[in-house]
CSV table of C-alpha atoms and ligand atoms in Angstrom, one decimal:
chain,number,residue,atom,x,y,z
A,15,UNK,CA,27.7,-23.6,-8.4
A,16,UNK,CA,25.7,-20.3,-8.6
A,17,UNK,CA,22.3,-20.0,-6.9
A,18,UNK,CA,19.3,-20.2,-9.3
A,19,UNK,CA,18.1,-16.7,-9.8
A,20,UNK,CA,14.6,-15.4,-9.2
A,21,UNK,CA,12.8,-13.4,-11.9
A,22,UNK,CA,9.6,-11.5,-11.6
A,23,UNK,CA,7.0,-11.2,-14.4
A,24,UNK,CA,5.2,-7.8,-14.0
A,25,UNK,CA,2.1,-7.8,-16.2
A,26,UNK,CA,1.0,-4.2,-15.8
A,27,UNK,CA,0.3,-0.7,-17.0
A,28,UNK,CA,2.6,1.9,-18.5
A,29,UNK,CA,1.4,5.5,-19.1
A,30,UNK,CA,2.1,8.9,-20.3
A,31,UNK,CA,1.3,11.1,-17.2
A,32,UNK,CA,0.7,14.8,-18.0
A,33,UNK,CA,0.8,17.3,-15.1
A,34,UNK,CA,-0.9,20.7,-15.6
A,35,UNK,CA,-0.2,23.1,-12.7
A,36,UNK,CA,-3.2,25.4,-12.3
A,37,UNK,CA,-4.4,28.0,-9.9
A,38,UNK,CA,-7.5,26.0,-9.3
A,39,UNK,CA,-9.0,23.0,-11.2
A,40,UNK,CA,-11.1,23.7,-14.2
A,41,UNK,CA,-14.9,23.8,-13.8
A,42,UNK,CA,-17.7,23.1,-16.3
A,43,UNK,CA,-17.7,25.5,-19.2
A,44,UNK,CA,-14.4,27.1,-18.1
A,45,UNK,CA,-11.1,27.3,-20.1
A,46,UNK,CA,-8.0,28.0,-18.0
A,47,UNK,CA,-4.3,28.1,-18.6
A,48,UNK,CA,-1.7,26.1,-16.7
A,49,UNK,CA,1.5,27.9,-15.6
A,50,UNK,CA,3.6,24.8,-15.6
A,51,UNK,CA,3.5,21.5,-17.5
A,52,UNK,CA,5.4,18.2,-17.0
A,53,UNK,CA,5.3,14.9,-18.9
A,54,UNK,CA,6.4,11.8,-17.0
A,55,UNK,CA,6.3,8.1,-17.4
A,56,UNK,CA,3.7,6.6,-15.2
A,57,UNK,CA,1.6,3.5,-14.7
A,58,UNK,CA,1.9,1.3,-11.6
A,59,UNK,CA,3.2,-1.7,-13.6
A,60,UNK,CA,6.1,0.2,-15.0
A,61,UNK,CA,6.8,2.0,-11.7
A,62,UNK,CA,6.9,-1.2,-9.7
A,63,UNK,CA,9.0,-3.1,-12.3
A,64,UNK,CA,11.5,-0.2,-12.3
A,65,UNK,CA,11.5,-0.4,-8.4
A,66,UNK,CA,12.4,-4.1,-8.6
A,67,UNK,CA,15.3,-3.4,-10.9
A,68,UNK,CA,16.6,-0.5,-8.8
A,69,UNK,CA,16.3,-2.8,-5.8
A,70,UNK,CA,18.7,-5.1,-7.6
A,71,UNK,CA,16.3,-7.7,-9.1
A,72,UNK,CA,15.3,-9.0,-12.5
A,73,UNK,CA,11.9,-7.9,-13.8
A,74,UNK,CA,10.3,-9.0,-17.1
A,75,UNK,CA,7.8,-6.2,-17.8
A,76,UNK,CA,4.8,-7.1,-20.0
A,77,UNK,CA,3.1,-3.9,-20.9
A,78,UNK,CA,1.5,-2.4,-24.0
A,79,UNK,CA,1.8,1.1,-25.5
A,80,UNK,CA,0.7,2.8,-28.7
A,81,UNK,CA,2.9,4.3,-31.4
A,82,UNK,CA,2.7,7.6,-29.5
A,83,UNK,CA,4.4,6.0,-26.5
A,84,UNK,CA,7.8,5.1,-28.0
A,85,UNK,CA,9.4,7.9,-25.8
A,86,UNK,CA,8.0,6.1,-22.7
A,87,UNK,CA,9.7,2.9,-23.7
A,88,UNK,CA,13.0,4.7,-24.1
A,89,UNK,CA,12.7,6.3,-20.7
A,90,UNK,CA,12.0,3.0,-18.9
A,91,UNK,CA,15.0,1.4,-20.6
A,92,UNK,CA,17.2,4.4,-19.5
A,93,UNK,CA,16.0,3.5,-15.9
A,94,UNK,CA,17.4,0.0,-16.4
A,95,UNK,CA,14.2,-1.8,-17.2
A,96,UNK,CA,14.4,-4.3,-20.1
A,97,UNK,CA,11.9,-2.8,-22.6
A,98,UNK,CA,11.9,-5.8,-25.0
A,99,UNK,CA,8.6,-7.2,-23.9
A,100,UNK,CA,6.6,-4.1,-24.3
A,101,UNK,CA,4.2,-4.5,-27.2
A,102,UNK,CA,3.3,-1.6,-29.5
A,103,UNK,CA,-0.4,-1.9,-30.4
A,104,UNK,CA,-2.8,0.1,-32.6
A,105,UNK,CA,-4.4,1.8,-29.6
A,106,UNK,CA,-2.9,4.9,-28.1
A,107,UNK,CA,-0.8,4.7,-24.9
A,108,UNK,CA,-2.6,4.9,-21.6
A,109,UNK,CA,-2.7,8.4,-20.4
A,110,UNK,CA,-3.3,10.4,-17.2
A,111,UNK,CA,-4.2,14.1,-17.4
A,112,UNK,CA,-3.5,15.5,-13.9
A,113,UNK,CA,-4.4,19.0,-12.7
A,114,UNK,CA,-2.4,20.1,-9.7
A,115,UNK,CA,-4.0,23.2,-8.0
A,116,UNK,CA,-2.1,25.7,-6.0
A,117,UNK,CA,-3.5,24.3,-2.8
A,118,UNK,CA,-2.0,20.9,-3.7
A,119,UNK,CA,-5.3,19.2,-4.5
A,120,UNK,CA,-5.5,17.2,-7.8
A,121,UNK,CA,-8.0,16.1,-10.4
A,122,UNK,CA,-7.2,13.2,-12.7
A,123,UNK,CA,-8.6,11.8,-15.9
A,124,UNK,CA,-7.4,8.3,-16.7
A,125,UNK,CA,-7.5,6.8,-20.2
A,126,UNK,CA,-6.5,3.1,-20.1
A,127,UNK,CA,-5.8,3.0,-23.8
A,128,UNK,CA,-3.3,0.2,-24.7
A,129,UNK,CA,-3.2,-0.9,-21.1
A,130,UNK,CA,-6.5,-2.7,-21.7
A,131,UNK,CA,-5.1,-4.6,-24.8
A,132,UNK,CA,-5.1,-8.3,-24.3
A,133,UNK,CA,-2.4,-8.9,-27.0
A,134,UNK,CA,0.0,-10.5,-24.4
A,135,UNK,CA,-2.6,-13.0,-23.2
A,136,UNK,CA,-3.7,-13.8,-26.8
A,137,UNK,CA,0.0,-14.6,-27.6
A,138,UNK,CA,0.5,-16.7,-24.5
A,139,UNK,CA,-2.8,-18.6,-24.8
A,140,UNK,CA,-1.7,-19.8,-28.2
A,141,UNK,CA,1.4,-21.6,-26.8
A,142,UNK,CA,-0.4,-24.7,-25.5
A,143,UNK,CA,-1.5,-25.7,-22.0
A,144,UNK,CA,1.9,-26.1,-20.4
A,145,UNK,CA,3.3,-22.7,-21.4
A,146,UNK,CA,0.4,-20.3,-21.0
A,147,UNK,CA,2.4,-17.8,-19.0
A,148,UNK,CA,6.1,-17.0,-19.3
A,149,UNK,CA,8.7,-18.7,-17.1
A,150,UNK,CA,9.2,-16.8,-13.8
A,151,UNK,CA,9.5,-17.4,-10.1
A,152,UNK,CA,7.3,-14.4,-9.0
A,153,UNK,CA,4.4,-12.6,-10.6
A,154,UNK,CA,3.5,-9.0,-9.6
A,155,UNK,CA,0.1,-7.5,-10.5
A,156,UNK,CA,-1.7,-4.2,-10.0
A,157,UNK,CA,-5.1,-3.2,-11.2
A,158,UNK,CA,-4.5,-0.9,-14.2
A,159,UNK,CA,-4.7,-3.5,-16.9
A,160,UNK,CA,-7.8,-5.3,-18.1
A,161,UNK,CA,-9.3,-7.3,-15.2
A,162,UNK,CA,-9.3,-10.4,-17.4
A,163,UNK,CA,-5.5,-10.0,-17.9
A,164,UNK,CA,-5.0,-10.0,-14.1
A,165,UNK,CA,-7.2,-13.1,-13.8
A,166,UNK,CA,-5.3,-14.8,-16.7
A,167,UNK,CA,-2.0,-14.3,-14.9
A,168,UNK,CA,-3.2,-15.7,-11.6
A,169,UNK,CA,-5.0,-18.6,-13.2
A,170,UNK,CA,-1.8,-19.6,-15.1
A,171,UNK,CA,0.7,-18.8,-12.3
A,172,UNK,CA,1.6,-22.5,-11.7
A,173,UNK,CA,4.2,-22.5,-8.8
A,174,UNK,CA,5.2,-18.9,-9.0
A,175,UNK,CA,4.8,-16.7,-5.9
A,176,UNK,CA,2.1,-14.2,-6.7
A,177,UNK,CA,1.9,-10.6,-5.3
A,178,UNK,CA,-1.1,-8.4,-5.9
A,179,UNK,CA,-1.5,-4.7,-5.3
A,180,UNK,CA,-5.2,-4.1,-6.1
A,181,UNK,CA,-4.9,-0.4,-7.0
A,182,UNK,CA,-7.2,1.1,-8.1
A,183,UNK,CA,-9.7,-1.0,-6.2
A,184,UNK,CA,-11.8,-3.5,-8.3
A,185,UNK,CA,-15.6,-3.2,-8.1
A,186,UNK,CA,-17.4,-4.9,-5.2
A,187,UNK,CA,-18.6,-7.7,-7.5
A,188,UNK,CA,-15.0,-8.2,-8.8
A,189,UNK,CA,-13.7,-8.3,-5.2
A,190,UNK,CA,-16.3,-10.9,-4.1
A,191,UNK,CA,-15.7,-13.2,-7.1
A,192,UNK,CA,-11.9,-12.8,-7.0
A,193,UNK,CA,-9.7,-15.9,-6.7
A,194,UNK,CA,-7.9,-14.6,-3.5
A,195,UNK,CA,-6.6,-18.2,-2.8
A,196,UNK,CA,-4.3,-17.7,-5.8
A,197,UNK,CA,-2.7,-14.5,-4.2
A,198,UNK,CA,0.2,-15.3,-1.9
A,199,UNK,CA,0.9,-11.7,-1.0
A,200,UNK,CA,-1.6,-8.8,-0.9
A,201,UNK,CA,-0.2,-5.3,-0.7
A,202,UNK,CA,-2.7,-2.6,0.2
A,203,UNK,CA,-2.7,0.9,1.7
A,204,UNK,CA,-5.1,1.7,4.5
A,205,UNK,CA,-7.9,2.9,2.2
A,206,UNK,CA,-7.7,-0.2,0.1
A,207,UNK,CA,-7.7,-2.5,3.2
A,208,UNK,CA,-10.9,-0.7,4.3
A,209,UNK,CA,-12.6,-1.1,0.9
A,210,UNK,CA,-11.7,-4.8,0.7
A,211,UNK,CA,-13.0,-5.4,4.1
A,212,UNK,CA,-16.3,-3.6,3.5
A,213,UNK,CA,-16.8,-5.5,0.2
A,214,UNK,CA,-16.0,-8.9,1.6
A,215,UNK,CA,-17.7,-8.5,5.0
A,216,UNK,CA,-21.0,-7.3,3.6
A,217,UNK,CA,-21.1,-10.3,1.3
A,218,UNK,CA,-21.0,-12.5,4.4
A,219,UNK,CA,-23.4,-10.6,6.6
A,220,UNK,CA,-27.2,-9.9,6.4
A,221,UNK,CA,-28.0,-6.3,6.2
A,222,UNK,CA,-31.2,-5.2,8.0
A,223,UNK,CA,-33.4,-3.5,5.4
A,224,UNK,CA,-33.3,0.3,5.5
A,225,UNK,CA,-30.4,0.5,7.9
A,226,UNK,CA,-27.0,1.8,6.8
A,227,UNK,CA,-23.8,0.7,8.5
A,228,UNK,CA,-22.6,3.1,11.1
A,229,UNK,CA,-19.5,5.2,10.3
A,230,UNK,CA,-16.8,3.6,12.4
A,231,UNK,CA,-13.3,4.9,12.8
A,232,UNK,CA,-11.1,1.9,13.4
A,233,UNK,CA,-7.4,1.7,14.4
A,234,UNK,CA,-5.0,0.2,11.9
A,235,UNK,CA,-4.8,-3.0,14.1
A,236,UNK,CA,-8.6,-3.4,14.3
A,237,UNK,CA,-8.9,-3.1,10.6
A,238,UNK,CA,-6.3,-5.7,9.9
A,239,UNK,CA,-7.8,-8.1,12.5
A,240,UNK,CA,-11.1,-7.8,10.6
A,241,UNK,CA,-9.5,-8.1,7.1
A,242,UNK,CA,-7.3,-11.1,8.0
A,243,UNK,CA,-10.2,-13.0,9.5
A,244,UNK,CA,-12.1,-13.0,6.1
A,245,UNK,CA,-12.4,-16.5,4.7
A,246,UNK,CA,-10.9,-15.2,1.4
A,247,UNK,CA,-7.6,-14.6,3.2
A,248,UNK,CA,-7.1,-17.8,4.9
A,249,UNK,CA,-3.7,-18.3,3.3
A,250,UNK,CA,-2.9,-14.8,2.0
A,251,UNK,CA,-0.1,-12.8,3.6
A,252,UNK,CA,-1.2,-9.2,4.0
A,253,UNK,CA,1.1,-6.2,3.9
A,254,UNK,CA,-0.8,-2.9,4.7
A,255,UNK,CA,1.2,0.3,4.2
A,256,UNK,CA,0.2,3.2,6.4
A,257,UNK,CA,1.8,6.3,4.9
A,258,UNK,CA,3.7,8.2,7.5
A,259,UNK,CA,2.8,5.5,10.0
A,260,UNK,CA,4.9,2.8,8.2
A,261,UNK,CA,3.6,-0.7,7.7
A,262,UNK,CA,1.6,-3.5,9.3
A,263,UNK,CA,1.9,-7.1,8.2
A,264,UNK,CA,-0.2,-10.2,8.8
A,265,UNK,CA,1.5,-13.5,7.9
A,266,UNK,CA,-0.8,-16.5,8.5
A,267,UNK,CA,2.2,-18.8,9.1
A,268,UNK,CA,3.4,-16.7,12.0
A,269,UNK,CA,0.3,-14.8,13.2
A,270,UNK,CA,-2.8,-16.9,12.7
A,271,UNK,CA,-4.3,-17.5,16.2
A,272,UNK,CA,-4.5,-21.2,17.3
A,273,UNK,CA,-7.9,-20.8,19.1
A,274,UNK,CA,-10.9,-18.6,18.4
A,275,UNK,CA,-10.2,-16.7,21.7
A,276,UNK,CA,-6.8,-15.4,20.7
A,277,UNK,CA,-6.4,-12.2,18.8
A,278,UNK,CA,-3.9,-12.4,15.9
A,279,UNK,CA,-0.5,-10.6,16.3
A,280,UNK,CA,1.1,-8.5,13.6
A,281,UNK,CA,4.4,-7.2,12.5
A,282,UNK,CA,4.6,-3.5,12.6
A,283,UNK,CA,7.4,-1.2,11.5
A,284,UNK,CA,7.5,2.6,11.7
A,285,UNK,CA,8.1,4.8,8.6
A,286,UNK,CA,11.7,5.8,7.9
A,287,UNK,CA,13.0,9.0,9.5
A,288,UNK,CA,13.1,11.5,6.7
A,289,UNK,CA,16.1,13.7,5.9
A,290,UNK,CA,14.1,16.9,5.2
A,291,UNK,CA,10.5,17.4,4.3
A,292,UNK,CA,8.0,15.3,2.4
A,293,UNK,CA,8.3,16.6,-1.1
A,294,UNK,CA,6.2,14.3,-3.3
A,295,UNK,CA,4.5,11.0,-2.2
A,296,UNK,CA,3.7,9.9,-5.8
A,297,UNK,CA,5.1,6.5,-6.4
A,298,UNK,CA,6.0,5.7,-2.7
A,299,UNK,CA,3.6,2.8,-2.7
A,300,UNK,CA,5.0,1.5,-6.0
A,301,UNK,CA,8.6,1.9,-4.7
A,302,UNK,CA,7.6,-0.1,-1.6
A,303,UNK,CA,6.0,-2.9,-3.7
A,304,UNK,CA,9.0,-3.3,-6.0
A,305,UNK,CA,11.5,-3.4,-3.1
A,306,UNK,CA,9.3,-5.9,-1.3
A,307,UNK,CA,9.2,-8.3,-4.2
A,308,UNK,CA,12.9,-8.1,-4.6
A,309,UNK,CA,13.3,-8.7,-0.9
A,310,UNK,CA,11.4,-12.0,-1.3
A,311,UNK,CA,13.2,-12.9,-4.5
A,312,UNK,CA,16.6,-12.6,-2.8
A,313,UNK,CA,15.8,-15.8,-0.8
A,314,UNK,CA,15.6,-17.7,-4.1
A,315,UNK,CA,13.0,-18.7,-6.7
A,316,UNK,CA,11.1,-21.2,-4.5
A,317,UNK,CA,11.5,-19.6,-1.0
A,318,UNK,CA,8.3,-19.5,1.0
A,319,UNK,CA,7.6,-17.5,4.2
A,320,UNK,CA,7.5,-19.7,7.3
A,321,UNK,CA,9.9,-22.1,5.5
A,322,UNK,CA,13.0,-20.5,4.0
A,323,UNK,CA,12.0,-16.9,5.0
A,324,UNK,CA,11.7,-16.4,8.8
A,325,UNK,CA,9.9,-13.8,10.7
A,326,UNK,CA,13.2,-12.0,11.3
A,327,UNK,CA,14.0,-12.1,7.6
A,328,UNK,CA,10.6,-10.6,6.8
A,329,UNK,CA,11.2,-7.8,9.3
A,330,UNK,CA,14.5,-7.0,7.6
A,331,UNK,CA,12.8,-7.0,4.1
A,332,UNK,CA,10.1,-4.6,5.4
A,333,UNK,CA,12.8,-2.3,7.0
A,334,UNK,CA,14.5,-1.9,3.6
A,335,UNK,CA,11.1,-1.2,2.0
A,336,UNK,CA,10.1,1.6,4.4
A,337,UNK,CA,13.6,3.1,4.0
A,338,UNK,CA,13.3,3.0,0.2
A,339,UNK,CA,9.7,4.4,0.2
A,340,UNK,CA,10.8,7.1,2.7
A,341,UNK,CA,13.6,8.2,0.3
A,342,UNK,CA,11.0,8.3,-2.5
A,343,UNK,CA,8.8,10.8,-0.7
A,344,UNK,CA,11.8,13.0,0.0
A,345,UNK,CA,12.2,13.6,-3.7
A,346,UNK,CA,10.1,15.1,-6.5
A,347,UNK,CA,9.0,12.7,-9.2
A,348,UNK,CA,7.8,9.2,-9.6
A,349,UNK,CA,10.3,6.8,-11.2
A,350,UNK,CA,13.0,9.4,-10.8
A,351,UNK,CA,12.5,9.4,-7.1
A,352,UNK,CA,12.9,5.6,-6.6
A,353,UNK,CA,16.3,5.2,-4.9
A,354,UNK,CA,18.8,2.6,-5.9
A,355,UNK,CA,19.7,-0.2,-3.6
A,356,UNK,CA,23.1,1.3,-2.9
A,357,UNK,CA,21.5,4.6,-1.8
A,358,UNK,CA,19.1,2.7,0.5
A,359,UNK,CA,21.9,0.5,2.0
A,360,UNK,CA,24.0,3.6,2.6
A,361,UNK,CA,21.2,5.2,4.5
A,362,UNK,CA,20.6,2.1,6.6
A,363,UNK,CA,24.3,1.5,7.4
B,11,LIG,P1,0.2,4.6,-1.3
B,11,LIG,O1,1.2,5.6,-1.8
B,11,LIG,O2,0.1,3.4,-2.1
B,11,LIG,O3,-1.1,5.2,-0.8
B,11,LIG,P2,1.3,4.8,1.5
B,11,LIG,O4,0.8,6.2,1.5
B,11,LIG,O5,0.9,3.8,2.6
B,11,LIG,O6,0.9,4.1,0.1
B,11,LIG,O7,2.9,4.8,1.4
B,11,LIG,C1,3.7,3.7,1.1
B,11,LIG,C2,4.9,3.8,2.0
B,11,LIG,O8,5.7,5.0,1.7
B,11,LIG,C3,4.6,3.8,3.5
B,11,LIG,O9,4.5,2.4,4.0
B,11,LIG,C4,5.9,4.5,4.0
B,11,LIG,O10,6.9,3.5,4.2
B,11,LIG,C5,6.2,5.4,2.9
B,11,LIG,N1,5.7,6.8,3.2
B,11,LIG,C6,4.6,7.3,2.7
B,11,LIG,N2,4.4,8.6,3.2
B,11,LIG,C7,5.4,8.8,4.1
B,11,LIG,C8,5.8,9.9,4.9
B,11,LIG,N3,5.0,11.0,5.0
B,11,LIG,N4,6.9,9.8,5.7
B,11,LIG,C9,7.7,8.7,5.6
B,11,LIG,N5,7.4,7.6,4.8
B,11,LIG,C10,6.2,7.7,4.1
B,12,LIG,NA1,8.4,11.0,-5.0
């Protein structure tokens, strides 16, 4: 008898990303020429769904484009992602206009376009109370679609394992009102962890009028101790990626202290050793997230951490993720630089 397979619903963004390489970014009133131009598929939803597929998993990608984005649909399907659930709406495809200056700094204009369409939710909502979200074992969300679409997925997630990468960060009010108890896995980078902590912590503390909080520089550990102690994250597993410093994870089932006097422990893994220089870090976080979800999915549709997935299993999953993300930064590009599972396994052998 074959094992039941996991499948991940990714409700997320898909973009046209346009890169303009310029001497220095354009200023008010100025017209400048760019010496190089590139057009790539982007959007964190599409990137992460492709990473799941390259990691060997099954992803159902629910995105929305405009009639101008048919080429984007074609490119994702060439990368192995099933494009049949991408809706073509009347609104133009989401778009990022990115200026890359000679000194490496960038400026970005983001137009959400069709990513903010709620056509998927309108279709699902009409199917009756038992079927308000498609069948899946896992749901992966970012924050480049309409906030209501993200809430819709979480509120109709039933027994699926939910993974949320809140990027870009929601507003402070959205963070404070968010149903964090519906998120099984939170994936954040260091800046996002800091923003989440600041938003949630200030909601729970009284600020003395006229005083501003001191600028504190915290270690990765200190930050995660503070974040994981927030009441919102009582049951949420937190994966915090640290760029060149690898990853730090807090799993309540393994790491929650038994008494108030104990400090929590964490799982920490260094970044992969690179072959060569860092070429392009775009997409590394998305590559990490996709590989992570497939790592969980390999334990079966209903596997839970602390039950079917042990602490050692999780360490192995994270090791594969840092290796995959490390290979992604060695290469130019976003979806093009996400390695296949065979490439990752070969590097780890
Ligand atoms: P994001 O791109 O979302 O800001 P990070 O910068 O934390 O996320 O990067 C995600 C992952 O990519 C890291 O956990 C690490 O495994 C890998 N990574 C990023 N930068 C480097 C680097 N300079 N060297 C090796 N690995 C890296
Ligand atoms: Na890259």
